[in-house]
Coordinates of N, CA, C and O in Angstrom, one line a residue:
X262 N 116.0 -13.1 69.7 CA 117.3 -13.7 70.0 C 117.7 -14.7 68.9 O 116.8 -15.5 68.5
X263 N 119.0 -14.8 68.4 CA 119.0 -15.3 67.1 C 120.3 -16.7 68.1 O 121.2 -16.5 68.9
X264 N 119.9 -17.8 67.4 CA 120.8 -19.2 68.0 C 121.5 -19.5 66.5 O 121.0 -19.2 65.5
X265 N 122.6 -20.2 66.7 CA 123.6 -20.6 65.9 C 123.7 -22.0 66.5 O 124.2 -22.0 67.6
X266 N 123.4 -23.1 66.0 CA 123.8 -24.4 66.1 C 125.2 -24.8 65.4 O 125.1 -25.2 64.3
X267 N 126.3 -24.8 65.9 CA 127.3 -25.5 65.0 C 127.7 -27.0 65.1 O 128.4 -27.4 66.1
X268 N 127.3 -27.7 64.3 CA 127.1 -29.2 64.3 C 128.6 -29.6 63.8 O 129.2 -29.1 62.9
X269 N 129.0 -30.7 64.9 CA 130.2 -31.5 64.1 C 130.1 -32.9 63.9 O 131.0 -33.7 63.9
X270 N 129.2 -33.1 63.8 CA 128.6 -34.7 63.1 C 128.4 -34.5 62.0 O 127.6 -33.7 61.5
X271 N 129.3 -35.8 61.1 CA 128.8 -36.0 60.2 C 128.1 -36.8 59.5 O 128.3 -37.0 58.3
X272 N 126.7 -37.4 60.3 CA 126.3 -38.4 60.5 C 125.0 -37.3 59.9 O 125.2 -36.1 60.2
X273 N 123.6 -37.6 59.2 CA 122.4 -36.7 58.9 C 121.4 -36.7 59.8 O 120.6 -35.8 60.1
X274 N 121.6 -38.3 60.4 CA 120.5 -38.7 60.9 C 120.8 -39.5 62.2 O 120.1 -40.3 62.8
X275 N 122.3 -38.8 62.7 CA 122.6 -39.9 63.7 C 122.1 -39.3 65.5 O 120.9 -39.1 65.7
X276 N 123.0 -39.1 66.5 CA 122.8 -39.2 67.8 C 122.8 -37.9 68.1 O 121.9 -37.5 69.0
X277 N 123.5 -37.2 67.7 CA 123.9 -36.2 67.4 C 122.6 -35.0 66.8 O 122.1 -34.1 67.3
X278 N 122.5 -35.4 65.8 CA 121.6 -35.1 65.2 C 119.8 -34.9 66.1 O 118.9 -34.1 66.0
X279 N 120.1 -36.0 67.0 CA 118.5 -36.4 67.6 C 118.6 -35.0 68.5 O 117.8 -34.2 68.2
X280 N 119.5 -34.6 69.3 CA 119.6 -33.5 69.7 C 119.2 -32.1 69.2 O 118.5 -31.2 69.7
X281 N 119.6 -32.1 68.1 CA 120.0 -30.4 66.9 C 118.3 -30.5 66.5 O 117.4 -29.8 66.8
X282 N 118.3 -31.7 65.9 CA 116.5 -31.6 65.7 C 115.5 -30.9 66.8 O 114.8 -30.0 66.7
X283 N 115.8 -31.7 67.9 CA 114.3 -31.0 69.1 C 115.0 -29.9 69.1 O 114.2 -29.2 68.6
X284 N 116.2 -28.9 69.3 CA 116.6 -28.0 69.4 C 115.4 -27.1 68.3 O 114.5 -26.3 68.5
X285 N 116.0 -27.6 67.0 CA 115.3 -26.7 65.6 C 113.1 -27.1 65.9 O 112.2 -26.4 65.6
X286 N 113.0 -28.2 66.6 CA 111.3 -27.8 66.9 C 110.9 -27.7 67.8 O 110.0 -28.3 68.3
X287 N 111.9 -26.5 68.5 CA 111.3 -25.8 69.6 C 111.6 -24.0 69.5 O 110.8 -23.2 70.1
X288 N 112.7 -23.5 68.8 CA 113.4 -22.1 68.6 C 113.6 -22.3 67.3 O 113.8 -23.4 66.8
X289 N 113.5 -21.2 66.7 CA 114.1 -21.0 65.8 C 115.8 -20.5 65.5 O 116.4 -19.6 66.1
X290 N 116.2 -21.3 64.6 CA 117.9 -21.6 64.8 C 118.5 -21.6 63.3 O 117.8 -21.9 62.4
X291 N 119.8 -21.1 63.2 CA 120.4 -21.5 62.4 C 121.5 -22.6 62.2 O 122.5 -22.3 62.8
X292 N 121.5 -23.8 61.3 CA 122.7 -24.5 61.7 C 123.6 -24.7 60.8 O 123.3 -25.1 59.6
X293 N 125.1 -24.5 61.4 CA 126.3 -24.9 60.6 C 127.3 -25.6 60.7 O 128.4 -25.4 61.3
X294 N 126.9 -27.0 59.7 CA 127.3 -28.0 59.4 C 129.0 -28.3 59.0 O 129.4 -28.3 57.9
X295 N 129.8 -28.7 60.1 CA 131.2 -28.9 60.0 C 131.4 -29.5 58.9 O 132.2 -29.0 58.1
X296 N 130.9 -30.6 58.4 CA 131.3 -31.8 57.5 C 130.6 -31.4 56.2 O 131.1 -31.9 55.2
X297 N 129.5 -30.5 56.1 CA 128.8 -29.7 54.5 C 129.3 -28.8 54.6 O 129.3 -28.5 53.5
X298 N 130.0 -27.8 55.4 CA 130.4 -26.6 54.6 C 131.7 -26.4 53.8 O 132.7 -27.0 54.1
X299 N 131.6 -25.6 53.1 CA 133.3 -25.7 52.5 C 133.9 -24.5 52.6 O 133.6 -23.5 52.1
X300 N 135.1 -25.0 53.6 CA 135.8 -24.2 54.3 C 137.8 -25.0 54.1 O 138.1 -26.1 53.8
X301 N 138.3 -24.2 54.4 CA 139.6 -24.5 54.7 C 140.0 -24.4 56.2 O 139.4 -23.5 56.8
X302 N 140.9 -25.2 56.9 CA 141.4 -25.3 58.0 C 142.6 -23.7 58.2 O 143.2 -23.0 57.4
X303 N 142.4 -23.6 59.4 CA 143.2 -22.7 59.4 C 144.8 -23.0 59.3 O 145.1 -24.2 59.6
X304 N 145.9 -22.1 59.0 CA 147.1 -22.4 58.3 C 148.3 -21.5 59.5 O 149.5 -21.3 59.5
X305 N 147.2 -21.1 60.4 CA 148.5 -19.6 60.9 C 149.5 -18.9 60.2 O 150.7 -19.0 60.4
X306 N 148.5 -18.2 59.1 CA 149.9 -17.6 58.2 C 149.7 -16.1 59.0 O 150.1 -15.1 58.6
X307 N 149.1 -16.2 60.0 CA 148.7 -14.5 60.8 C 147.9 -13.2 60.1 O 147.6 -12.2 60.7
X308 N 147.6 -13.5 58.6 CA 147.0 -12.4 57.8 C 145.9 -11.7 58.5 O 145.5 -10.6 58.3
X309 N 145.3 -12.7 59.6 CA 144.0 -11.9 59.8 C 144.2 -10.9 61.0 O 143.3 -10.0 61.4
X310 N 145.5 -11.0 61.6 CA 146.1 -9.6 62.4 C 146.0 -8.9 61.5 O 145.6 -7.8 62.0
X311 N 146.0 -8.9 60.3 CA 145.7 -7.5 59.7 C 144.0 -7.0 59.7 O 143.6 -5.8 59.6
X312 N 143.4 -7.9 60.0 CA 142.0 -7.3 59.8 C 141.0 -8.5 59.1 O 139.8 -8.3 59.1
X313 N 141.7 -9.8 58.4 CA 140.9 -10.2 57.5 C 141.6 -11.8 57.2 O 142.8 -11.8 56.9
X314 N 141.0 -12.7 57.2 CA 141.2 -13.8 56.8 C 141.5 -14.4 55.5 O 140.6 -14.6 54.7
X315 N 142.6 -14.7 55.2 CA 142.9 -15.1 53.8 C 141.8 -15.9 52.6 O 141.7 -15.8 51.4
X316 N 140.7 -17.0 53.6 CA 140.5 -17.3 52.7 C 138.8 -16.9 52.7 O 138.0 -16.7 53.7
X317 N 138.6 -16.9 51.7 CA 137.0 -16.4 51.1 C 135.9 -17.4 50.7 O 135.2 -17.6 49.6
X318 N 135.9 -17.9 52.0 CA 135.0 -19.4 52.1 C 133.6 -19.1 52.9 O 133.1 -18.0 53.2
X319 N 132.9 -20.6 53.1 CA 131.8 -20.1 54.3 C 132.1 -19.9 55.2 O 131.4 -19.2 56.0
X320 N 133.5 -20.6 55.8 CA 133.7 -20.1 57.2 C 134.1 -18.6 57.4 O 133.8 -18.1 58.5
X321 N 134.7 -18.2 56.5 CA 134.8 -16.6 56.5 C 133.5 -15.8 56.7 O 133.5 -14.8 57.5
X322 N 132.1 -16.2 56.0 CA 131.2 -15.6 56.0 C 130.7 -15.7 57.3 O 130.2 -14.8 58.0
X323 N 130.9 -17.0 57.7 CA 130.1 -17.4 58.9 C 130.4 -16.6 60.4 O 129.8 -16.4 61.4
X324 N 131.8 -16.4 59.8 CA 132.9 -15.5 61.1 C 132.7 -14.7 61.0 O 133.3 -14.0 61.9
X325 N 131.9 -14.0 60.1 CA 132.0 -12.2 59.7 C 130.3 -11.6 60.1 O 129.8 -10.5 60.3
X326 N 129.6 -13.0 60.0 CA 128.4 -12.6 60.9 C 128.2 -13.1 62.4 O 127.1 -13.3 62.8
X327 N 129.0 -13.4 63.1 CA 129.0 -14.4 63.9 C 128.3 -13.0 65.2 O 127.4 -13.4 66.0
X328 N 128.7 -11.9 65.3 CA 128.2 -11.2 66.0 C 126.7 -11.0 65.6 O 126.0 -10.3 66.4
X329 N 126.1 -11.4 64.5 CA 124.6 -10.9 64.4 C 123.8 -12.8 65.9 O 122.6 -13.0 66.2
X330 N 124.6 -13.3 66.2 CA 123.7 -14.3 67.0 C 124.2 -14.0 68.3 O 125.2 -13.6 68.7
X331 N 122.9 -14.5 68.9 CA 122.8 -14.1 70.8 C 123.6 -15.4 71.6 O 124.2 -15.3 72.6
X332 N 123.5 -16.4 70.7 CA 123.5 -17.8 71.5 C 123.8 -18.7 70.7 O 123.0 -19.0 69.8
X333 N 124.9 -19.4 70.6 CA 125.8 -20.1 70.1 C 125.7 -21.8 70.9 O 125.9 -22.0 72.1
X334 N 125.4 -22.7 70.0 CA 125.2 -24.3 70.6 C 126.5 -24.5 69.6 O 126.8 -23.9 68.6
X335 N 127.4 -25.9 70.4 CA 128.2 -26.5 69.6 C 127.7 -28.1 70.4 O 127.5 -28.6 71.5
X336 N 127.4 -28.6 69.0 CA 126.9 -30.3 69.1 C 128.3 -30.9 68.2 O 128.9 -30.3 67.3
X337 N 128.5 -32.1 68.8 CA 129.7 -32.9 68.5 C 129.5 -34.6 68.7 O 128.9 -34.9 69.8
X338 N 129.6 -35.1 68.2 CA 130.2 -36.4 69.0 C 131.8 -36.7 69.5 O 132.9 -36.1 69.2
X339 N 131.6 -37.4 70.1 CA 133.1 -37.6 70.5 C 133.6 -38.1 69.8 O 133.1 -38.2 68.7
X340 N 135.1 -38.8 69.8 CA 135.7 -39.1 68.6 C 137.1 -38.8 69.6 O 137.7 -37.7 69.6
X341 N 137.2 -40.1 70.4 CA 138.7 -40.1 71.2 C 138.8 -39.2 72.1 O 139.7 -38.5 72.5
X342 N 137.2 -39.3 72.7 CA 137.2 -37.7 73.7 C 136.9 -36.6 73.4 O 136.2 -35.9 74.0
X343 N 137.4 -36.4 72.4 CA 137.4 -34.9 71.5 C 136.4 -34.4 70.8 O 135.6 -35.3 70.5
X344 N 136.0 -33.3 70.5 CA 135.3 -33.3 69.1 C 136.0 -33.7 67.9 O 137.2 -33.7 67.7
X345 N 134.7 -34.1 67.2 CA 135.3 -34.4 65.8 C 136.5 -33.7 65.3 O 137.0 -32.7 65.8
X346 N 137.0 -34.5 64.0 CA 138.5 -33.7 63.4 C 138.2 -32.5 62.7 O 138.7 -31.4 62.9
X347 N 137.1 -32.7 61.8 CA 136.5 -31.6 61.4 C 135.7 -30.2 61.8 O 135.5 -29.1 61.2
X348 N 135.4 -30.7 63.0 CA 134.5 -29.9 63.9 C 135.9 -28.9 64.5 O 135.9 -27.8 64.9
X349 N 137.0 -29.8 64.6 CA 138.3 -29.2 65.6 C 138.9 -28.3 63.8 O 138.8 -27.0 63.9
X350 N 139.2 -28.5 63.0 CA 139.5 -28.0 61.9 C 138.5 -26.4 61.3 O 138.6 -25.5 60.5
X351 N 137.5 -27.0 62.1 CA 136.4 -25.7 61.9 C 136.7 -24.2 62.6 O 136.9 -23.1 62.2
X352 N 136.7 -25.0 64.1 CA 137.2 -24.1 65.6 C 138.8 -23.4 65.3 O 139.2 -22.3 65.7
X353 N 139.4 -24.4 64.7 CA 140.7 -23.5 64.3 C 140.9 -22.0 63.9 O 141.8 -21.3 64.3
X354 N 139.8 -21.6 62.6 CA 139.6 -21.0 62.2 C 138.9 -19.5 63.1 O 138.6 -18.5 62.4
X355 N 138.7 -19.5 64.0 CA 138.2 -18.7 65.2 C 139.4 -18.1 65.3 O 139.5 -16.8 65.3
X356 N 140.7 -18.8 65.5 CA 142.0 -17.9 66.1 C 142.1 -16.7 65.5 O 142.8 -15.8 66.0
X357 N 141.5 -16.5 64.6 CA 141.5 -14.6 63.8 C 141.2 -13.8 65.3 O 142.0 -13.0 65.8
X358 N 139.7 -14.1 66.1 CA 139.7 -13.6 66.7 C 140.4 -13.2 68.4 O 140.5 -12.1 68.9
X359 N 140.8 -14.1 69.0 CA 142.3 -14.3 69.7 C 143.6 -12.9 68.7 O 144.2 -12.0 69.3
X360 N 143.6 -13.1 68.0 CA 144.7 -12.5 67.4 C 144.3 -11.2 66.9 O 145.1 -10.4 67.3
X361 N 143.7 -11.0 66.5 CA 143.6 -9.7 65.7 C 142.6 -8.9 67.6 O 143.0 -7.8 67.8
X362 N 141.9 -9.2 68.3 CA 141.7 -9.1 69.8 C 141.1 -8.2 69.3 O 141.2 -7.0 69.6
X363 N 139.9 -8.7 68.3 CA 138.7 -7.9 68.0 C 137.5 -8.4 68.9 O 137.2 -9.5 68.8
X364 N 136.9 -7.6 69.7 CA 136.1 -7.8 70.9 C 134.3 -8.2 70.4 O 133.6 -7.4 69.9
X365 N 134.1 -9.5 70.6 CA 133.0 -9.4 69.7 C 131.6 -9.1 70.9 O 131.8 -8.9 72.2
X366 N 130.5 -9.1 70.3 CA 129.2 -8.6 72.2 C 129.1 -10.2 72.5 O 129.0 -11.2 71.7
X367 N 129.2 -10.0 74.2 CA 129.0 -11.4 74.8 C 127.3 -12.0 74.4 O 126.1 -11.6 74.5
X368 N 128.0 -13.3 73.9 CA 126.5 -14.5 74.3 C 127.0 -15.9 74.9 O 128.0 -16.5 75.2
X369 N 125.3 -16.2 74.7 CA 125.6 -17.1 75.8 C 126.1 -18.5 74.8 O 126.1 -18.4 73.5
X370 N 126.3 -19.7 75.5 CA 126.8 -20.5 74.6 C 126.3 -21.6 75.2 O 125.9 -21.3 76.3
X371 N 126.2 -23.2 75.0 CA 125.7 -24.3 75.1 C 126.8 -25.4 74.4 O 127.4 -25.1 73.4
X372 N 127.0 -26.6 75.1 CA 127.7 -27.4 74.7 C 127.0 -28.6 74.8 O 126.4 -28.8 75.9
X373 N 127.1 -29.8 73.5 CA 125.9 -31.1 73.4 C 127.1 -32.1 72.9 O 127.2 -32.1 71.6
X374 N 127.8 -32.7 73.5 CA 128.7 -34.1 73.3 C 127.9 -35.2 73.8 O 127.3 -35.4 74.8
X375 N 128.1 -35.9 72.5 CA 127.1 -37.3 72.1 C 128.5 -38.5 71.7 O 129.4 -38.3 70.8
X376 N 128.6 -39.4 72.3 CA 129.5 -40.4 72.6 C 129.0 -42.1 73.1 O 128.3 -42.5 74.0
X377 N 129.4 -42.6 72.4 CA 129.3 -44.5 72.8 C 131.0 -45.1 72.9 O 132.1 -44.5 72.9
X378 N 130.4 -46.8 73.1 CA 131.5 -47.4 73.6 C 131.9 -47.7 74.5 O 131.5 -47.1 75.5
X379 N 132.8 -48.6 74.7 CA 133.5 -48.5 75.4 C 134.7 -47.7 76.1 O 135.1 -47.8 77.2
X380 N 135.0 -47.0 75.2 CA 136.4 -45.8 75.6 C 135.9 -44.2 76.1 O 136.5 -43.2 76.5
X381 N 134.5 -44.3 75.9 CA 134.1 -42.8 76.1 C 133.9 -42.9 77.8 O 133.1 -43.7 78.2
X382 N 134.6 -42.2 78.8 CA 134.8 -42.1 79.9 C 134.3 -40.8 80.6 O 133.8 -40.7 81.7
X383 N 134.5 -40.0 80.0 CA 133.8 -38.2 80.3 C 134.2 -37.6 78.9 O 135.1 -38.0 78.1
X384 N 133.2 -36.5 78.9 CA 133.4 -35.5 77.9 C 134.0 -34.3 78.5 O 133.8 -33.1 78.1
X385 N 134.6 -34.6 79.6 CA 135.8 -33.2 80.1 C 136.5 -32.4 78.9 O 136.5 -31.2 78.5
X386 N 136.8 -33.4 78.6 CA 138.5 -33.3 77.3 C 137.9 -32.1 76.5 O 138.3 -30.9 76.4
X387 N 136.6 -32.9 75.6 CA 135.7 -32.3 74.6 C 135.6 -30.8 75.0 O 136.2 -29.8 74.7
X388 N 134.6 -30.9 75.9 CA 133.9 -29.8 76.7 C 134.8 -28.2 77.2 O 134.4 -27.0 77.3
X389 N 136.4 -29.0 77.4 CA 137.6 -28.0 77.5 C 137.6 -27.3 76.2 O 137.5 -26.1 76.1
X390 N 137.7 -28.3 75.1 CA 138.6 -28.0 73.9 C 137.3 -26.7 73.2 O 137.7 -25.7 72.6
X391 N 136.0 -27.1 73.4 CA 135.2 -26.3 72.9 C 134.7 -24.7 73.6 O 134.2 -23.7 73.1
X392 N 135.0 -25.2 75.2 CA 135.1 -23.9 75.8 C 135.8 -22.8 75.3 O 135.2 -21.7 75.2
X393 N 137.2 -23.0 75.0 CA 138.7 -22.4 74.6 C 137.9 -21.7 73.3 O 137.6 -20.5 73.4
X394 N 137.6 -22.5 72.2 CA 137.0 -21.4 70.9 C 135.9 -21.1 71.0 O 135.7 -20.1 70.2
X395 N 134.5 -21.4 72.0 CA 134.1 -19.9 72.2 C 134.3 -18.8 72.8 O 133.8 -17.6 72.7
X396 N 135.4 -19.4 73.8 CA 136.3 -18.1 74.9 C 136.7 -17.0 73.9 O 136.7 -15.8 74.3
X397 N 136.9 -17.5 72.3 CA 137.6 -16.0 71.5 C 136.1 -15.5 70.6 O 136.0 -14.5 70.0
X398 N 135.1 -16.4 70.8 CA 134.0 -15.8 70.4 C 133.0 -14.7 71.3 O 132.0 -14.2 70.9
X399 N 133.5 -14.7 72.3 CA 133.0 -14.0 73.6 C 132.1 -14.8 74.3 O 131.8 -14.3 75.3
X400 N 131.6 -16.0 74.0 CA 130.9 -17.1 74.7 C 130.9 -17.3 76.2 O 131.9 -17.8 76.8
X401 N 130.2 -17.0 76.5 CA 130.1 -17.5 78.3 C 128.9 -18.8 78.1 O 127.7 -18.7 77.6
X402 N 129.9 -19.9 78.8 CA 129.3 -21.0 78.4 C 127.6 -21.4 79.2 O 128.3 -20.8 80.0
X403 N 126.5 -21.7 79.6 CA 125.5 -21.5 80.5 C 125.0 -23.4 80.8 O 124.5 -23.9 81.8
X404 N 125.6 -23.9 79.7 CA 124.6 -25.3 79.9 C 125.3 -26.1 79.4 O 126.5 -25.8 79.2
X405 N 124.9 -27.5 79.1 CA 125.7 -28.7 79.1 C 124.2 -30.1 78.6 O 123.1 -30.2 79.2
X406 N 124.6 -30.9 77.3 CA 123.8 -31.9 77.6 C 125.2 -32.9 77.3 O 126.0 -32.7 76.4
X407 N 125.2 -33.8 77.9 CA 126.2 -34.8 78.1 C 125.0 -36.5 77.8 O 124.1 -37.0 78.5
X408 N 125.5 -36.9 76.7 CA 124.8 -38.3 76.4 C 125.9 -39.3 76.1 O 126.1 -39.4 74.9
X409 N 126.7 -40.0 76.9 CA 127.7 -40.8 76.7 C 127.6 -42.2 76.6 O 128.5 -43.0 76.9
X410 N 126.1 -42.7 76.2 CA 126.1 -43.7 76.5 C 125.7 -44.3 75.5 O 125.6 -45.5 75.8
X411 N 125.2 -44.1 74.2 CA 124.8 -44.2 73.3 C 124.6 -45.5 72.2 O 123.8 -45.7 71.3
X412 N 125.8 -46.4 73.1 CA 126.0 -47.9 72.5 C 125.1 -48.8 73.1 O 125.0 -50.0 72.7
X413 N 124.7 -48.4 74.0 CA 123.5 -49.0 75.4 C 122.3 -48.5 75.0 O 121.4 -49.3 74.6
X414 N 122.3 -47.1 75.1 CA 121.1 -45.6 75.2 C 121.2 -45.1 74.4 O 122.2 -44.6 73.7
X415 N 120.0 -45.1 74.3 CA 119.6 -44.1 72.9 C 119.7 -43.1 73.2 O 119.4 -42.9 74.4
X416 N 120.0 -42.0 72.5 CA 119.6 -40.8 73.0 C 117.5 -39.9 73.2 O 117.1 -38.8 73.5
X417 N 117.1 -40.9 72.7 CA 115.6 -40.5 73.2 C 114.9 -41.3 74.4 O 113.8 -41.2 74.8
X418 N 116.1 -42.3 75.1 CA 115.6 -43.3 76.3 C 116.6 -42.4 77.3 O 116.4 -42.6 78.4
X419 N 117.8 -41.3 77.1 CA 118.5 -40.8 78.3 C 118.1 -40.2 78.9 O 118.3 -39.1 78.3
X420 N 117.3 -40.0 80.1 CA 116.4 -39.6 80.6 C 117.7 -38.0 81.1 O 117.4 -36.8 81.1
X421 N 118.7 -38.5 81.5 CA 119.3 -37.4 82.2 C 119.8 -36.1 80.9 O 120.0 -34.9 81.1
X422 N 119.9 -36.7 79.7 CA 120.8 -36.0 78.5 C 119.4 -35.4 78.4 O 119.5 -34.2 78.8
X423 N 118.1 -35.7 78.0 CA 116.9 -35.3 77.9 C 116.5 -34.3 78.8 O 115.7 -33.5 78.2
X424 N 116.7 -34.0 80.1 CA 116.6 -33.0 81.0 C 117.4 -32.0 80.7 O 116.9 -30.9 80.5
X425 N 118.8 -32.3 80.6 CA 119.7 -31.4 80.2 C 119.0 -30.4 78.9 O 118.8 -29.2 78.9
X426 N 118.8 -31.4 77.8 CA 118.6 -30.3 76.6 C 117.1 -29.6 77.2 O 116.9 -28.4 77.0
X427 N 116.2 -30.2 77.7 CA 115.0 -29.4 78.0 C 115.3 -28.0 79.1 O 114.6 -27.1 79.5
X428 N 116.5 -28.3 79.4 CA 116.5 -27.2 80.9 C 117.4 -26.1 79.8 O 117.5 -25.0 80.2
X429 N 118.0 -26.2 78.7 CA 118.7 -25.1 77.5 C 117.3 -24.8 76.5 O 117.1 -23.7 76.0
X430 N 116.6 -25.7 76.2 CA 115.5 -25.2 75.0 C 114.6 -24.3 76.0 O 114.2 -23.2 75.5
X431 N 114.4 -24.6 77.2 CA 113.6 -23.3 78.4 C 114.2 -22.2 78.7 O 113.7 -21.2 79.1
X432 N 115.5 -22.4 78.4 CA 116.3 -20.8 78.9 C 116.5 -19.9 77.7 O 116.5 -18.7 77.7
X433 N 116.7 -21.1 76.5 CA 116.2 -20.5 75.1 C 115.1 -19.4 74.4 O 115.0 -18.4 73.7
X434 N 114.3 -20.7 75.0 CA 112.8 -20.0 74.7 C 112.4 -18.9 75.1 O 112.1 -17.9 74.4
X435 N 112.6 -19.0 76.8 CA 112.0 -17.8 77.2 C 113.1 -16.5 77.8 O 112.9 -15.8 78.8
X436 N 114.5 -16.5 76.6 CA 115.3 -15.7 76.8 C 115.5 -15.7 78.3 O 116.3 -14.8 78.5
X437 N 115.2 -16.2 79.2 CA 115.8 -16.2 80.4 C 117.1 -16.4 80.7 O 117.7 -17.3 80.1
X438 N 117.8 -15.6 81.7 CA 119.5 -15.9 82.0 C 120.0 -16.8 83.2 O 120.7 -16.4 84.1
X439 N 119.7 -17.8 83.1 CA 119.9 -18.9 84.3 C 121.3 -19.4 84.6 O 121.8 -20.0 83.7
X440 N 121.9 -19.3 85.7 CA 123.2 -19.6 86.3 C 123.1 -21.0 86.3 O 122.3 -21.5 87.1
X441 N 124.0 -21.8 85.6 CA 123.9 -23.1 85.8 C 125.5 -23.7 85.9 O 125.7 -24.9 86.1

């Protein structure tokens, strides 16, 4: 079973990060970095109703194998509720598939919003916004690690964010399909 981490921090070593790591030393993963890769935002000029995406970047490549992975993680911080601008600039680029209503094979998917502050109140918003672009990746979403606390809590003292990611690295590991 092949995992796809798509990280929208762009931080190397930040909160965010503490997550994607135990992820990577426990499964073997691949991860793709919103803020290193070089890509263009999508433009809706509609070309890829034809079959193909105008531009000839890594996000093209990355979209063109996106069916070779079982299991799809998107890690974010927040950033006004949201995912990152770039992480949202990334996801844009998915509408090929919505549009052109090329049916990709279902996997499963995971969502990890990492957030401090004072203004961070739920990662609803987030958690919507990222459901919606794996909805056109065929993504059925299975889990959730939610660490909102981050200006207090660390994310290696959140005992509850810490359960979360251990109860997705187990369903990972042992390809099991658990309703959560």
């Amino acid at each position: 079973m092949k995992t796809l981490i798509i990280n929208g921090s762009p931080r190397k070593n930040g909160d965010t990060m503490y997550f994607i790591n135990k992820i990577k030393e426990s499964i073997e993963c691949d991860v793709a970095s919103a803020y290193h890769m070089d890509f263009s935002p999508c433009i809706d000029c509609r070309e890829c109703t034809k079959g193909e995406c105008i531009y000839k970047d890594e996000m093209t490549k990355l979209l063109n194998n996106i069916d070779n992975y079982d299991n799809i993680i998107v890690a974010t911080p927040l950033y006004y509720n949201q995912p990152t601008g770039v992480l949202m600039a990334m996801m844009s680029r998915t509408q090929m598939f919505f549009l052109r209503g090329k049916k990709l094979k279902e996997k499963k998917g995971y969502v990890i919003v990492v957030g401090g502050g004072d203004s961070v109140i739920n990662s609803a918003d987030a958690e919507k916004t990222v459901r919606i672009m794996l909805m056109g990746l065929n993504v059925k979403v299975k889990g959730y690690v939610r660490c909102l606390h981050t200006s207090s809590v660390k994310p290696c003292n959140d005992t509850g964010a810490k359960e979360e990611l251990n109860n997705i690295i187990n369903e990972l590991s042992e390809g099991m399909d658990f309703d959560i």
